Each structure stands twice: as structure tokens, then as C-alpha cells.
Amino acid sequence: MMAVLGLGTYRCRDVTAAARAAIAAGVTVIDTAPVYARGSAHAQLAGLLPDRPGLRISTKAGHMTRHQARAARQAGPSPPKRLPPATP
């Protein structure tokens, strides 16, 4: 994937407004992470995605805000998910 113009949301205070402006300018890729915008970047972008199927989102995993880590610890381990059998 090669983008001519992209948006990084690392230091955005208002991810939704930044993304709308970037999309209007021709951005096709937005880089984000669960910890960006104090843990709200993904939620702020979610509302923009349904109407823009060509928009690509790049994200990361493995890092959490303190609030997210506390909530994960309080929730405890997730039960394993059983996948349906593979079909040939």
C-alpha cells in the first residue's frame, strides 16, 4: 500500500475534525492507535468509516493507556473463542 497523502493522529486533539479535513484534502490513509488522543482515537474515527469504504486505517496493538490497562485488569482474562471448523 502506498499513499500519496496520509494523516497521523498521534497528537490530534480532535481526531474527527482532523480526519474530515484530511479526507477533504484527498487523504486515503489514516494512521492511528488505541492510545492516541488519550485513548479515544479509534472511537472518534469510527463514525467516519461507514461512508468511506476506500479509506484505509493503519493501527497498532499492544499498548494501552493507564485507564485501558486498569479496565483490562478488572475485566480479567477473556475466555478462549472457538473457531468454526475450516472448510476445504
Tab-separated table of C-alpha atoms in Angstrom:
chain	number	residue	atom	x	y	z
A	1	MET	CA	0.000	0.000	0.000
A	2	MET	CA	1.379	3.382	-0.972
A	3	ALA	CA	-0.353	6.604	-0.057
A	4	VAL	CA	0.473	9.933	-1.605
A	5	LEU	CA	-1.028	11.763	1.355
A	6	GLY	CA	-1.871	10.432	4.807
A	7	LEU	CA	-2.887	11.593	8.280
A	8	GLY	CA	-1.208	10.578	11.526
A	9	THR	CA	-3.432	11.040	14.568
A	10	TYR	CA	-0.745	10.750	17.251
A	11	ARG	CA	-1.015	14.305	18.575
A	12	CYS	CA	-4.505	15.216	17.349
A	13	ARG	CA	-6.823	16.698	19.934
A	14	ASP	CA	-9.873	16.367	17.708
A	15	VAL	CA	-9.307	13.296	15.557
A	16	THR	CA	-12.712	13.577	13.866
A	17	ALA	CA	-12.121	17.163	12.704
A	18	ALA	CA	-8.564	16.395	11.582
A	19	ALA	CA	-9.723	13.315	9.676
A	20	ARG	CA	-12.569	15.189	7.973
A	21	ALA	CA	-10.181	17.950	6.853
A	22	ALA	CA	-7.593	15.417	5.697
A	23	ILE	CA	-10.170	13.375	3.746
A	24	ALA	CA	-11.427	16.555	2.074
A	25	ALA	CA	-7.808	17.256	1.039
A	26	GLY	CA	-7.505	13.816	-0.553
A	27	VAL	CA	-6.038	11.676	2.235
A	28	THR	CA	-6.567	7.960	1.652
A	29	VAL	CA	-4.691	6.536	4.694
A	30	ILE	CA	-5.066	7.392	8.393
A	31	ASP	CA	-2.573	6.109	10.947
A	32	THR	CA	-3.898	5.694	14.476
A	33	ALA	CA	-3.602	3.564	17.618
A	34	PRO	CA	-5.743	2.725	20.641
A	35	VAL	CA	-3.661	5.059	22.838
A	36	TYR	CA	-3.794	8.103	20.538
A	37	ALA	CA	-5.986	11.035	21.587
A	38	ARG	CA	-5.874	9.813	25.187
A	39	GLY	CA	-7.417	6.515	24.179
A	40	SER	CA	-10.271	7.896	22.065
A	41	ALA	CA	-8.808	7.970	18.530
A	42	HIS	CA	-10.464	4.753	17.348
A	43	ALA	CA	-13.859	5.810	18.697
A	44	GLN	CA	-13.508	9.237	17.074
A	45	LEU	CA	-12.725	7.664	13.689
A	46	ALA	CA	-15.460	5.030	13.854
A	47	GLY	CA	-18.234	7.351	12.738
A	48	LEU	CA	-16.367	8.353	9.589
A	49	LEU	CA	-15.694	4.857	8.292
A	50	PRO	CA	-19.097	3.561	7.076
A	51	ASP	CA	-19.419	6.226	4.355
A	52	ARG	CA	-15.806	5.909	3.185
A	53	PRO	CA	-15.109	2.310	2.125
A	54	GLY	CA	-11.921	3.305	0.276
A	55	LEU	CA	-10.319	4.897	3.342
A	56	ARG	CA	-7.523	2.787	4.796
A	57	ILE	CA	-6.779	2.727	8.527
A	58	SER	CA	-3.414	1.690	9.921
A	59	THR	CA	-3.363	0.891	13.636
A	60	LYS	CA	-1.233	-0.799	16.267
A	61	ALA	CA	-1.757	-3.239	19.086
A	62	GLY	CA	-0.070	-3.940	22.400
A	63	HIS	CA	-0.026	-0.521	24.062
A	64	MET	CA	-2.711	0.841	26.360
A	65	THR	CA	-3.434	3.976	28.304
A	66	ARG	CA	-3.448	3.591	32.089
A	67	HIS	CA	-7.243	3.680	32.051
A	68	GLN	CA	-7.414	0.956	29.380
A	69	ALA	CA	-4.919	-1.212	31.315
A	70	ARG	CA	-6.903	-0.804	34.555
A	71	ALA	CA	-10.153	-1.729	32.782
A	72	ALA	CA	-8.485	-4.788	31.218
A	73	ARG	CA	-7.167	-5.949	34.588
A	74	GLN	CA	-10.592	-5.505	36.195
A	75	ALA	CA	-12.293	-7.402	33.356
A	76	GLY	CA	-9.988	-10.380	33.836
A	77	PRO	CA	-8.968	-12.883	31.194
A	78	SER	CA	-11.186	-13.360	28.170
A	79	PRO	CA	-12.472	-16.868	27.622
A	80	PRO	CA	-10.995	-18.548	24.555
A	81	LYS	CA	-13.061	-18.251	21.407
A	82	ARG	CA	-13.820	-21.408	19.492
A	83	LEU	CA	-13.434	-21.013	15.774
A	84	PRO	CA	-15.712	-22.881	13.412
A	85	PRO	CA	-14.121	-25.826	11.660
A	86	ALA	CA	-12.230	-24.978	8.482
A	87	THR	CA	-13.983	-25.863	5.262
A	88	PRO	CA	-11.986	-27.294	2.361
